[in-house]
Amino acid sequence: METVFSYIIGLGAAVMMPIIFTVLGVCIGIRLGDALKAGLKVGVGFVGLSIVTALLTSALGPALNTVVDIYGLQLKVFDMGWPAAAAVAYNTAVGAFIIPVCLGVNLLMLLTKTTRTVNIDLWNYWHFAFIGAVIYFASGSLAWGFFGAVICCVFTLILADITANRFQNFYTGMDGISIPQPFCAGFVPFAWAISKGLDKIPGMNRLEIDAEGLKKKFGLLGEPLFLGVIVGVGIGCLTCSSWNEIVDRIPYILGLGIKMGAVMELIPRVTVLFIEGLKPISEATRNLIARKFKGADGLNIGMSPALVIGHPTTLVVSLLLIPVTLALAVILPGNEFLPLASLAGMFYVFPLVLPYTRGSVVKTFIIGLVVMVMSLYMVTNLSAWFTLAAKDVYAATGDGAVAIPDGFSGGSLDFAGSPLAWIIFQCTENLKWIGSGILVLLAMGMMWWNRVHIIRNQKEMIEKDSTNIQSTE
């Protein structure tokens, strides 16, 4: 089984998603050609996103490393980035079986009406494997590792249900889609609480300007493309130790600015492919469920947050937070994690935050600032256990992507910087049975609450359908 699932994961999202969407499309009655076309568009979207992300990483990574060397900013926790974190997660005993385990949990929750999300985002199951692997290496117990992974899966599915309506109403073309990715879901309670708190501040409503409003107010300066160029040029200047060096390296500095601007401009264009591929699958799924399962047309397809990271507010806030997070990492007392490779994943913090801030750049930035401070400390706190897992995987596979330099611990903003991962780890490892009992009670309470709402909504749908039929007659 480990060999089979390792092979599936090794295909990557760009290959897995076209296969899944083609099979799913045929099963729900779409013609093979149309289903294949939809699946290929989603796959091409992932390829395009990988290329753009690689451009960001290849341009930003060396520049930030140079800044670190010039100003002596090196800290003790080495940033391995999310690809290495995913490799560590999937190459452990927990990761080997995470797909069938979490698919089983999802199916059970669907049958018991404790979720309405069908999570087909198999690639991002690595988040569940990650927290399970860290708990496994900290406790030495495989059972505790799977417990943490399953609890994380349950919480994520319920949070996907809770946020589904807001998500679909905020983003265009996302009907029938929810986001069951725990990194994004972990920030939802903070987005809700901080946004509510900011609403109570007098005058805050005057600062509620979205990305489109930013363009109208500041013109060219409010464009993500132009902001990308400015931030890129600024980082390029920081790689120089003197004014003369800045003059000598103008081609490099301007080139870095153009590359950052290109990333800001290309991401929204790539994400259009996701929507084009999703639309026929989503519509056919909802129509099938409405025909076959009366009153159950509230089911959602769980997909990757990559679908919506091209939103202008996400791009603007992520871009602004990159240098801010780097500065915070250096000045915050007690922090030992310097994010470099992880900064390319900054976009994934905000897909489920924006529906609560209504796309406000100011609110989203404030929430991002708060959660980044928290995330730096959480990565530092989990680094020792993450290092154990990474070294074990390296010893077994020889994978250089998970190698940690001598004298450093390992860490990654995604998923070690997620409040959801950190809380589950602390409850399971430090509070043991008491903490685990709290997690179980909380999970059961949320499942019961979700079931009540699902059944109530289904009854309302049935009554509405009956009323419409009577009116027609």
CSV table of C-alpha atoms in Angstrom, one decimal:
chain,number,residue,atom,x,y,z
A,1,MET,CA,0.0,0.0,0.0
A,2,GLU,CA,2.9,2.4,0.8
A,3,THR,CA,4.3,1.7,-2.7
A,4,VAL,CA,0.9,2.3,-4.4
A,5,PHE,CA,0.1,5.5,-2.6
A,6,SER,CA,3.7,6.8,-2.9
A,7,TYR,CA,3.3,6.3,-6.7
A,8,ILE,CA,0.0,8.2,-6.7
A,9,ILE,CA,1.4,11.1,-4.7
A,10,GLY,CA,4.5,11.1,-6.9
A,11,LEU,CA,2.4,12.0,-9.9
A,12,GLY,CA,1.8,15.4,-8.4
A,13,ALA,CA,-1.3,17.6,-8.5
A,14,ALA,CA,-0.9,18.5,-12.2
A,15,VAL,CA,-1.3,14.8,-13.2
A,16,MET,CA,-3.6,13.6,-10.3
A,17,MET,CA,-6.3,16.3,-10.8
A,18,PRO,CA,-6.9,15.7,-14.5
A,19,ILE,CA,-7.3,11.9,-13.8
A,20,ILE,CA,-9.6,12.5,-10.8
A,21,PHE,CA,-11.7,15.1,-12.7
A,22,THR,CA,-12.0,12.9,-15.8
A,23,VAL,CA,-13.2,9.9,-13.8
A,24,LEU,CA,-15.5,12.1,-11.7
A,25,GLY,CA,-16.9,13.8,-14.8
A,26,VAL,CA,-17.7,10.5,-16.5
A,27,CYS,CA,-19.3,9.1,-13.3
A,28,ILE,CA,-21.6,12.1,-13.0
A,29,GLY,CA,-22.8,11.9,-16.6
A,30,ILE,CA,-20.5,14.3,-18.5
A,31,ARG,CA,-19.2,13.1,-21.9
A,32,LEU,CA,-15.7,11.7,-21.8
A,33,GLY,CA,-14.3,14.4,-24.1
A,34,ASP,CA,-15.8,17.2,-22.0
A,35,ALA,CA,-14.7,15.6,-18.8
A,36,LEU,CA,-11.2,15.1,-20.1
A,37,LYS,CA,-11.1,18.7,-21.3
A,38,ALA,CA,-12.2,20.0,-17.9
A,39,GLY,CA,-9.6,17.9,-16.1
A,40,LEU,CA,-6.8,18.9,-18.4
A,41,LYS,CA,-7.6,22.6,-17.9
A,42,VAL,CA,-7.3,22.1,-14.1
A,43,GLY,CA,-4.0,20.2,-14.6
A,44,VAL,CA,-2.7,22.9,-16.9
A,45,GLY,CA,-3.7,25.4,-14.2
A,46,PHE,CA,-1.5,23.6,-11.7
A,47,VAL,CA,1.4,23.4,-14.2
A,48,GLY,CA,1.1,27.2,-14.8
A,49,LEU,CA,0.9,27.9,-11.1
A,50,SER,CA,4.0,25.8,-10.5
A,51,ILE,CA,5.9,27.7,-13.2
A,52,VAL,CA,4.9,31.1,-11.8
A,53,THR,CA,5.7,30.0,-8.2
A,54,ALA,CA,9.1,28.6,-9.4
A,55,LEU,CA,9.8,32.0,-11.0
A,56,LEU,CA,9.0,33.7,-7.7
A,57,THR,CA,11.2,31.3,-5.8
A,58,SER,CA,14.1,31.4,-8.2
A,59,ALA,CA,14.0,35.2,-8.3
A,60,LEU,CA,13.3,35.9,-4.7
A,61,GLY,CA,15.3,33.1,-3.0
A,62,PRO,CA,18.8,34.1,-4.0
A,63,ALA,CA,18.1,37.8,-3.4
A,64,LEU,CA,16.8,37.2,0.1
A,65,ASN,CA,19.8,34.9,0.8
A,66,THR,CA,22.1,37.7,-0.2
A,67,VAL,CA,20.3,40.1,2.1
A,68,VAL,CA,20.7,37.6,4.9
A,69,ASP,CA,24.4,37.3,4.3
A,70,ILE,CA,25.0,41.1,4.0
A,71,TYR,CA,23.1,42.0,7.2
A,72,GLY,CA,24.0,38.8,9.2
A,73,LEU,CA,20.4,37.8,9.7
A,74,GLN,CA,20.9,34.0,10.0
A,75,LEU,CA,18.8,32.3,12.7
A,76,LYS,CA,18.8,28.8,14.0
A,77,VAL,CA,15.8,27.3,12.3
A,78,PHE,CA,16.4,26.6,8.6
A,79,ASP,CA,13.5,27.3,6.2
A,80,MET,CA,12.9,24.1,4.2
A,81,GLY,CA,9.8,25.4,2.3
A,82,TRP,CA,6.5,23.6,1.8
A,83,PRO,CA,7.8,21.1,-0.9
A,84,ALA,CA,10.2,19.6,1.6
A,85,ALA,CA,7.6,19.6,4.4
A,86,ALA,CA,5.2,17.7,2.1
A,87,ALA,CA,8.0,15.2,1.2
A,88,VAL,CA,8.7,14.6,4.9
A,89,ALA,CA,5.0,14.2,5.6
A,90,TYR,CA,4.3,11.7,2.8
A,91,ASN,CA,7.4,9.6,3.4
A,92,THR,CA,6.6,8.7,7.0
A,93,ALA,CA,4.6,5.8,8.3
A,94,VAL,CA,1.6,8.1,8.8
A,95,GLY,CA,1.9,9.6,5.3
A,96,ALA,CA,2.0,6.2,3.6
A,97,PHE,CA,-1.6,5.5,4.6
A,98,ILE,CA,-3.0,9.0,5.0
A,99,ILE,CA,-5.0,9.0,1.7
A,100,PRO,CA,-7.2,5.9,2.5
A,101,VAL,CA,-7.5,6.9,6.2
A,102,CYS,CA,-8.7,10.4,5.4
A,103,LEU,CA,-10.9,9.3,2.5
A,104,GLY,CA,-12.5,6.9,5.0
A,105,VAL,CA,-13.1,9.6,7.5
A,106,ASN,CA,-14.6,11.9,4.8
A,107,LEU,CA,-16.9,9.1,3.7
A,108,LEU,CA,-18.0,8.3,7.2
A,109,MET,CA,-18.8,11.9,7.9
A,110,LEU,CA,-20.8,12.2,4.7
A,111,LEU,CA,-22.8,9.1,5.6
A,112,THR,CA,-23.5,10.5,9.1
A,113,LYS,CA,-24.3,13.9,7.7
A,114,THR,CA,-21.6,15.6,9.7
A,115,THR,CA,-20.0,17.2,6.7
A,116,ARG,CA,-21.2,18.2,3.2
A,117,THR,CA,-17.7,18.5,1.7
A,118,VAL,CA,-16.3,15.8,-0.6
A,119,ASN,CA,-12.6,16.4,-0.4
A,120,ILE,CA,-11.0,15.4,-3.7
A,121,ASP,CA,-7.9,17.6,-3.1
A,122,LEU,CA,-5.7,14.5,-2.5
A,123,TRP,CA,-2.4,16.3,-2.9
A,124,ASN,CA,-3.1,18.5,0.1
A,125,TYR,CA,-3.7,15.5,2.3
A,126,TRP,CA,0.0,16.0,3.1
A,127,HIS,CA,-1.1,18.6,5.7
A,128,PHE,CA,-2.9,15.9,7.7
A,129,ALA,CA,0.1,13.6,7.3
A,130,PHE,CA,2.4,16.4,8.5
A,131,ILE,CA,0.8,16.9,11.9
A,132,GLY,CA,0.5,13.2,12.3
A,133,ALA,CA,4.2,12.6,11.5
A,134,VAL,CA,5.3,15.3,13.9
A,135,ILE,CA,3.2,13.8,16.7
A,136,TYR,CA,4.4,10.4,15.8
A,137,PHE,CA,8.1,11.4,16.1
A,138,ALA,CA,7.4,13.4,19.3
A,139,SER,CA,5.5,10.6,21.1
A,140,GLY,CA,7.0,7.5,19.4
A,141,SER,CA,3.5,6.2,18.9
A,142,LEU,CA,2.0,5.6,15.5
A,143,ALA,CA,-1.5,5.5,17.0
A,144,TRP,CA,-1.1,9.0,18.4
A,145,GLY,CA,0.2,10.1,15.0
A,146,PHE,CA,-2.9,8.9,13.2
A,147,PHE,CA,-5.1,10.3,16.0
A,148,GLY,CA,-3.7,13.8,15.3
A,149,ALA,CA,-4.1,13.4,11.5
A,150,VAL,CA,-7.7,12.3,11.9
A,151,ILE,CA,-8.6,15.1,14.3
A,152,CYS,CA,-7.1,17.6,11.9
A,153,CYS,CA,-9.1,16.1,9.0
A,154,VAL,CA,-12.4,16.3,11.0
A,155,PHE,CA,-11.8,19.9,12.0
A,156,THR,CA,-10.8,20.9,8.4
A,157,LEU,CA,-13.9,19.3,6.8
A,158,ILE,CA,-16.2,21.1,9.3
A,159,LEU,CA,-14.4,24.4,8.8
A,160,ALA,CA,-14.8,23.9,5.1
A,161,ASP,CA,-18.5,23.6,5.6
A,162,ILE,CA,-18.7,26.6,7.9
A,163,THR,CA,-16.9,28.8,5.3
A,164,ALA,CA,-18.5,27.4,2.2
A,165,ASN,CA,-21.3,29.9,1.8
A,166,ARG,CA,-19.1,32.9,2.5
A,167,PHE,CA,-16.5,31.6,0.1
A,168,GLN,CA,-18.9,31.0,-2.7
A,169,ASN,CA,-20.6,34.3,-2.3
A,170,PHE,CA,-17.3,36.2,-2.2
A,171,TYR,CA,-15.5,34.6,-5.1
A,172,THR,CA,-16.9,34.5,-8.6
A,173,GLY,CA,-17.5,31.1,-10.2
A,174,MET,CA,-17.0,29.1,-7.1
A,175,ASP,CA,-20.5,27.7,-6.7
A,176,GLY,CA,-20.4,24.2,-5.2
A,177,ILE,CA,-16.8,24.5,-4.1
A,178,SER,CA,-15.3,24.5,-0.6
A,179,ILE,CA,-11.7,24.7,0.7
A,180,PRO,CA,-10.8,21.8,3.0
A,181,GLN,CA,-7.1,22.7,3.3
A,182,PRO,CA,-6.1,22.9,7.0
A,183,PHE,CA,-3.4,25.6,6.5
A,184,CYS,CA,-6.1,28.0,5.2
A,185,ALA,CA,-8.8,26.8,7.6
A,186,GLY,CA,-6.6,27.3,10.6
A,187,PHE,CA,-6.7,31.1,10.2
A,188,VAL,CA,-10.5,31.3,9.9
A,189,PRO,CA,-11.3,31.9,13.6
A,190,PHE,CA,-8.7,34.7,13.7
A,191,ALA,CA,-10.1,36.3,10.6
A,192,TRP,CA,-13.6,36.2,12.1
A,193,ALA,CA,-12.5,37.5,15.5
A,194,ILE,CA,-10.1,40.2,14.3
A,195,SER,CA,-12.5,41.4,11.6
A,196,LYS,CA,-15.3,41.7,14.2
A,197,GLY,CA,-13.0,43.6,16.5
A,198,LEU,CA,-11.8,46.0,13.8
A,199,ASP,CA,-15.4,46.7,12.9
A,200,LYS,CA,-16.0,48.2,16.4
A,201,ILE,CA,-13.2,50.8,15.9
A,202,PRO,CA,-14.6,54.2,15.0
A,203,GLY,CA,-13.6,55.3,11.5
A,204,MET,CA,-12.3,51.8,10.4
A,205,ASN,CA,-15.1,51.7,7.8
A,206,ARG,CA,-13.3,54.6,6.0
A,207,LEU,CA,-10.2,52.4,5.6
A,208,GLU,CA,-12.2,49.5,4.1
A,209,ILE,CA,-10.8,49.7,0.6
A,210,ASP,CA,-10.5,46.6,-1.6
A,211,ALA,CA,-8.0,46.0,-4.4
A,212,GLU,CA,-10.2,47.7,-7.0
A,213,GLY,CA,-10.7,50.7,-4.7
A,214,LEU,CA,-6.9,50.8,-4.3
A,215,LYS,CA,-6.5,51.1,-8.0
A,216,LYS,CA,-9.0,53.9,-8.2
A,217,LYS,CA,-7.5,55.8,-5.3
A,218,PHE,CA,-3.8,55.4,-6.1
A,219,GLY,CA,-3.9,54.7,-9.9
A,220,LEU,CA,-0.8,52.9,-11.1
A,221,LEU,CA,0.5,52.6,-7.5
A,222,GLY,CA,-2.5,50.5,-6.5
A,223,GLU,CA,-1.9,47.9,-9.3
A,224,PRO,CA,-0.5,44.5,-8.1
A,225,LEU,CA,1.7,44.5,-11.2
A,226,PHE,CA,3.3,47.9,-10.3
A,227,LEU,CA,3.5,47.0,-6.5
A,228,GLY,CA,5.4,43.8,-7.5
A,229,VAL,CA,7.9,45.8,-9.5
A,230,ILE,CA,8.4,48.3,-6.6
A,231,VAL,CA,8.9,45.6,-4.0
A,232,GLY,CA,11.2,43.6,-6.3
A,233,VAL,CA,13.3,46.7,-7.0
A,234,GLY,CA,13.4,47.4,-3.2
A,235,ILE,CA,14.6,43.9,-2.4
A,236,GLY,CA,17.1,44.2,-5.2
A,237,CYS,CA,18.6,47.4,-3.7
A,238,LEU,CA,18.9,45.6,-0.3
A,239,THR,CA,21.2,43.0,-1.9
A,240,CYS,CA,23.7,45.8,-2.5
A,241,SER,CA,26.1,46.9,0.3
A,242,SER,CA,26.8,50.4,-1.1
A,243,TRP,CA,25.4,53.0,-3.5
A,244,ASN,CA,28.1,52.2,-6.1
A,245,GLU,CA,27.1,48.6,-6.0
A,246,ILE,CA,23.4,49.6,-6.6
A,247,VAL,CA,24.5,51.6,-9.7
A,248,ASP,CA,26.6,48.7,-11.0
A,249,ARG,CA,23.7,46.2,-10.5
A,250,ILE,CA,20.9,48.2,-12.0
A,251,PRO,CA,20.1,45.5,-14.7
A,252,TYR,CA,19.8,42.8,-12.0
A,253,ILE,CA,17.7,45.1,-9.7
A,254,LEU,CA,15.3,46.1,-12.5
A,255,GLY,CA,15.1,42.5,-13.7
A,256,LEU,CA,14.1,41.3,-10.2
A,257,GLY,CA,11.4,44.0,-10.2
A,258,ILE,CA,10.0,42.9,-13.5
A,259,LYS,CA,10.0,39.2,-12.4
A,260,MET,CA,8.1,40.1,-9.2
A,261,GLY,CA,5.6,42.2,-11.3
A,262,ALA,CA,5.3,39.2,-13.7
A,263,VAL,CA,4.3,36.9,-10.8
A,264,MET,CA,1.6,39.4,-9.7
A,265,GLU,CA,0.2,39.6,-13.2
A,266,LEU,CA,0.4,36.0,-14.2
A,267,ILE,CA,-1.1,34.3,-11.1
A,268,PRO,CA,-4.6,35.7,-11.8
A,269,ARG,CA,-4.4,34.7,-15.4
A,270,VAL,CA,-3.4,31.2,-14.5
A,271,THR,CA,-6.2,30.8,-12.0
A,272,VAL,CA,-8.8,31.5,-14.7
A,273,LEU,CA,-8.0,28.0,-16.0
A,274,PHE,CA,-9.0,26.4,-12.7
A,275,ILE,CA,-12.4,28.1,-12.9
A,276,GLU,CA,-12.9,27.1,-16.6
A,277,GLY,CA,-12.1,23.5,-15.7
A,278,LEU,CA,-14.2,23.4,-12.5
A,279,LYS,CA,-17.4,24.9,-13.9
A,280,PRO,CA,-18.7,22.0,-15.9
A,281,ILE,CA,-17.8,19.5,-13.1
A,282,SER,CA,-19.4,21.6,-10.4
A,283,GLU,CA,-22.6,22.2,-12.3
A,284,ALA,CA,-23.0,18.6,-13.3
A,285,THR,CA,-22.3,17.4,-9.7
A,286,ARG,CA,-24.9,19.7,-8.3
A,287,ASN,CA,-27.5,18.8,-10.9
A,288,LEU,CA,-26.9,15.0,-10.3
A,289,ILE,CA,-27.2,15.4,-6.5
A,290,ALA,CA,-30.4,17.5,-6.9
A,291,ARG,CA,-32.0,14.7,-9.1
A,292,LYS,CA,-30.9,11.7,-7.2
A,293,PHE,CA,-30.8,12.9,-3.6
A,294,LYS,CA,-33.8,15.2,-2.9
A,295,GLY,CA,-32.9,18.0,-0.5
A,296,ALA,CA,-29.2,17.1,-0.5
A,297,ASP,CA,-28.0,19.6,-3.1
A,298,GLY,CA,-25.9,21.4,-0.5
A,299,LEU,CA,-22.9,19.0,-1.0
A,300,ASN,CA,-19.6,20.8,-2.1
A,301,ILE,CA,-16.5,19.6,-3.9
A,302,GLY,CA,-13.4,20.2,-1.7
A,303,MET,CA,-10.7,21.8,-3.8
A,304,SER,CA,-7.3,23.4,-3.4
A,305,PRO,CA,-7.0,27.1,-2.4
A,306,ALA,CA,-4.9,27.5,-5.5
A,307,LEU,CA,-8.2,28.3,-7.3
A,308,VAL,CA,-8.5,31.7,-5.8
A,309,ILE,CA,-5.0,32.9,-4.8
A,310,GLY,CA,-5.1,35.2,-7.9
A,311,HIS,CA,-7.5,37.6,-6.1
A,312,PRO,CA,-6.0,41.1,-6.2
A,313,THR,CA,-6.3,41.6,-2.4
A,314,THR,CA,-4.4,38.4,-1.8
A,315,LEU,CA,-1.7,39.4,-4.2
A,316,VAL,CA,-1.3,42.9,-2.7
A,317,VAL,CA,-1.3,41.9,0.9
A,318,SER,CA,1.0,38.9,0.3
A,319,LEU,CA,3.5,41.0,-1.5
A,320,LEU,CA,3.5,43.7,1.2
A,321,LEU,CA,3.9,41.0,3.9
A,322,ILE,CA,7.0,39.4,2.4
A,323,PRO,CA,9.5,42.1,3.5
A,324,VAL,CA,7.5,42.8,6.7
A,325,THR,CA,7.6,39.1,7.8
A,326,LEU,CA,11.3,39.0,7.1
A,327,ALA,CA,11.8,42.0,9.3
A,328,LEU,CA,9.6,40.6,12.0
A,329,ALA,CA,11.6,37.4,12.0
A,330,VAL,CA,14.7,39.3,12.8
A,331,ILE,CA,13.4,41.7,15.5
A,332,LEU,CA,10.9,39.4,17.4
A,333,PRO,CA,12.5,38.2,20.7
A,334,GLY,CA,12.5,34.4,21.0
A,335,ASN,CA,11.9,33.7,17.3
A,336,GLU,CA,14.5,31.5,15.7
A,337,PHE,CA,12.9,30.9,12.3
A,338,LEU,CA,13.9,33.0,9.3
A,339,PRO,CA,11.3,32.5,6.5
A,340,LEU,CA,12.9,32.4,3.0
A,341,ALA,CA,11.7,29.5,0.9
A,342,SER,CA,8.3,29.6,2.7
A,343,LEU,CA,7.6,33.2,1.6
A,344,ALA,CA,6.5,31.9,-1.8
A,345,GLY,CA,3.6,30.3,-0.1
A,346,MET,CA,2.3,33.5,1.5
A,347,PHE,CA,-0.6,33.6,-0.9
A,348,TYR,CA,-2.2,30.6,0.7
A,349,VAL,CA,-2.8,32.3,4.0
A,350,PHE,CA,-5.7,34.4,2.7
A,351,PRO,CA,-8.1,32.4,0.5
A,352,LEU,CA,-10.5,31.9,3.5
A,353,VAL,CA,-9.6,35.2,5.2
A,354,LEU,CA,-10.9,37.4,2.4
A,355,PRO,CA,-14.6,36.4,2.7
A,356,TYR,CA,-14.5,37.6,6.3
A,357,THR,CA,-12.8,40.9,5.5
A,358,ARG,CA,-14.9,41.4,2.4
A,359,GLY,CA,-11.6,41.9,0.4
A,360,SER,CA,-10.5,44.9,2.5
A,361,VAL,CA,-6.8,45.4,2.0
A,362,VAL,CA,-6.3,47.1,5.4
A,363,LYS,CA,-8.2,44.4,7.4
A,364,THR,CA,-6.6,41.6,5.5
A,365,PHE,CA,-3.1,43.1,6.1
A,366,ILE,CA,-3.7,43.5,9.8
A,367,ILE,CA,-4.9,39.9,10.1
A,368,GLY,CA,-2.0,38.7,8.1
A,369,LEU,CA,0.4,40.6,10.3
A,370,VAL,CA,-1.1,39.0,13.5
A,371,VAL,CA,-1.0,35.5,12.1
A,372,MET,CA,2.5,35.8,10.8
A,373,VAL,CA,3.8,36.8,14.2
A,374,MET,CA,2.0,33.8,15.7
A,375,SER,CA,3.3,31.5,12.9
A,376,LEU,CA,6.9,32.5,13.4
A,377,TYR,CA,6.7,31.4,17.0
A,378,MET,CA,4.8,28.2,16.2
A,379,VAL,CA,7.4,27.1,13.6
A,380,THR,CA,10.1,27.8,16.2
A,381,ASN,CA,8.3,25.7,18.8
A,382,LEU,CA,7.7,22.7,16.5
A,383,SER,CA,11.1,22.8,14.8
A,384,ALA,CA,12.8,20.2,17.1
A,385,TRP,CA,10.1,17.6,16.2
A,386,PHE,CA,10.0,18.5,12.6
A,387,THR,CA,13.8,18.0,12.5
A,388,LEU,CA,13.4,14.5,13.9
A,389,ALA,CA,10.9,13.6,11.1
A,390,ALA,CA,13.1,15.2,8.4
A,391,LYS,CA,16.3,13.4,9.5
A,392,ASP,CA,14.4,10.1,9.6
A,393,VAL,CA,13.1,10.6,6.0
A,394,TYR,CA,16.5,11.6,4.8
A,395,ALA,CA,18.2,8.5,6.3
A,396,ALA,CA,15.6,6.3,4.7
A,397,THR,CA,15.3,7.9,1.2
A,398,GLY,CA,18.5,10.0,0.8
A,399,ASP,CA,16.2,12.8,-0.5
A,400,GLY,CA,18.4,15.9,-0.6
A,401,ALA,CA,15.3,18.2,-0.6
A,402,VAL,CA,14.7,17.3,3.1
A,403,ALA,CA,18.4,17.6,4.2
A,404,ILE,CA,19.0,20.1,7.0
A,405,PRO,CA,22.4,21.9,7.2
A,406,ASP,CA,24.6,21.0,10.2
A,407,GLY,CA,23.9,23.2,13.3
A,408,PHE,CA,20.3,24.0,12.2
A,409,SER,CA,16.9,22.8,13.0
A,410,GLY,CA,14.3,22.5,10.2
A,411,GLY,CA,11.0,24.3,9.8
A,412,SER,CA,8.4,25.5,7.3
A,413,LEU,CA,5.7,28.2,7.4
A,414,ASP,CA,3.3,25.8,5.8
A,415,PHE,CA,2.1,23.7,7.7
A,416,ALA,CA,4.1,24.2,10.9
A,417,GLY,CA,2.9,27.8,11.0
A,418,SER,CA,-0.7,26.9,11.2
A,419,PRO,CA,-2.6,27.4,14.5
A,420,LEU,CA,-4.6,24.3,13.8
A,421,ALA,CA,-1.4,22.1,13.6
A,422,TRP,CA,0.1,23.8,16.7
A,423,ILE,CA,-3.0,23.4,18.9
A,424,ILE,CA,-3.4,19.7,17.9
A,425,PHE,CA,0.3,19.0,18.6
A,426,GLN,CA,0.2,20.8,22.0
A,427,CYS,CA,-3.0,19.1,23.2
A,428,THR,CA,-1.8,15.6,22.1
A,429,GLU,CA,1.9,15.8,23.1
A,430,ASN,CA,2.0,18.0,26.2
A,431,LEU,CA,-1.5,17.5,27.7
A,432,LYS,CA,-1.7,13.8,26.6
A,433,TRP,CA,-5.0,12.2,27.6
A,434,ILE,CA,-6.5,15.4,28.9
A,435,GLY,CA,-5.7,17.4,25.8
A,436,SER,CA,-6.7,14.5,23.5
A,437,GLY,CA,-10.0,14.2,25.4
A,438,ILE,CA,-10.6,18.0,24.8
A,439,LEU,CA,-9.9,17.5,21.1
A,440,VAL,CA,-12.3,14.6,20.9
A,441,LEU,CA,-15.1,16.4,22.7
A,442,LEU,CA,-14.5,19.5,20.6
A,443,ALA,CA,-14.6,17.5,17.4
A,444,MET,CA,-17.8,15.6,18.4
A,445,GLY,CA,-19.4,18.9,19.4
A,446,MET,CA,-18.6,20.5,16.1
A,447,MET,CA,-19.8,17.4,14.2
A,448,TRP,CA,-23.1,17.4,16.1
A,449,TRP,CA,-23.5,21.2,15.4
A,450,ASN,CA,-22.7,20.7,11.8
A,451,ARG,CA,-25.2,17.8,11.5
A,452,VAL,CA,-28.0,19.8,13.0
A,453,HIS,CA,-27.4,22.6,10.5
A,454,ILE,CA,-27.1,20.2,7.5
A,455,ILE,CA,-30.4,18.4,8.4
A,456,ARG,CA,-32.1,21.7,9.0
A,457,ASN,CA,-31.0,23.1,5.6
A,458,GLN,CA,-32.1,19.9,3.9
A,459,LYS,CA,-35.5,20.1,5.4
A,460,GLU,CA,-35.8,23.7,4.3
A,461,MET,CA,-34.8,22.7,0.8
A,462,ILE,CA,-37.4,19.9,0.7
A,463,GLU,CA,-40.1,22.3,1.9
A,464,LYS,CA,-39.1,24.9,-0.6
A,465,ASP,CA,-39.2,22.3,-3.4
A,466,SER,CA,-42.7,21.1,-2.3
A,467,THR,CA,-44.0,24.7,-2.2
A,468,ASN,CA,-42.7,25.4,-5.7
A,469,ILE,CA,-44.3,22.2,-7.0
A,470,GLN,CA,-47.7,23.1,-5.4
A,471,SER,CA,-47.4,26.7,-6.9
A,472,THR,CA,-46.8,25.2,-10.3
A,473,GLU,CA,-49.7,22.9,-10.1
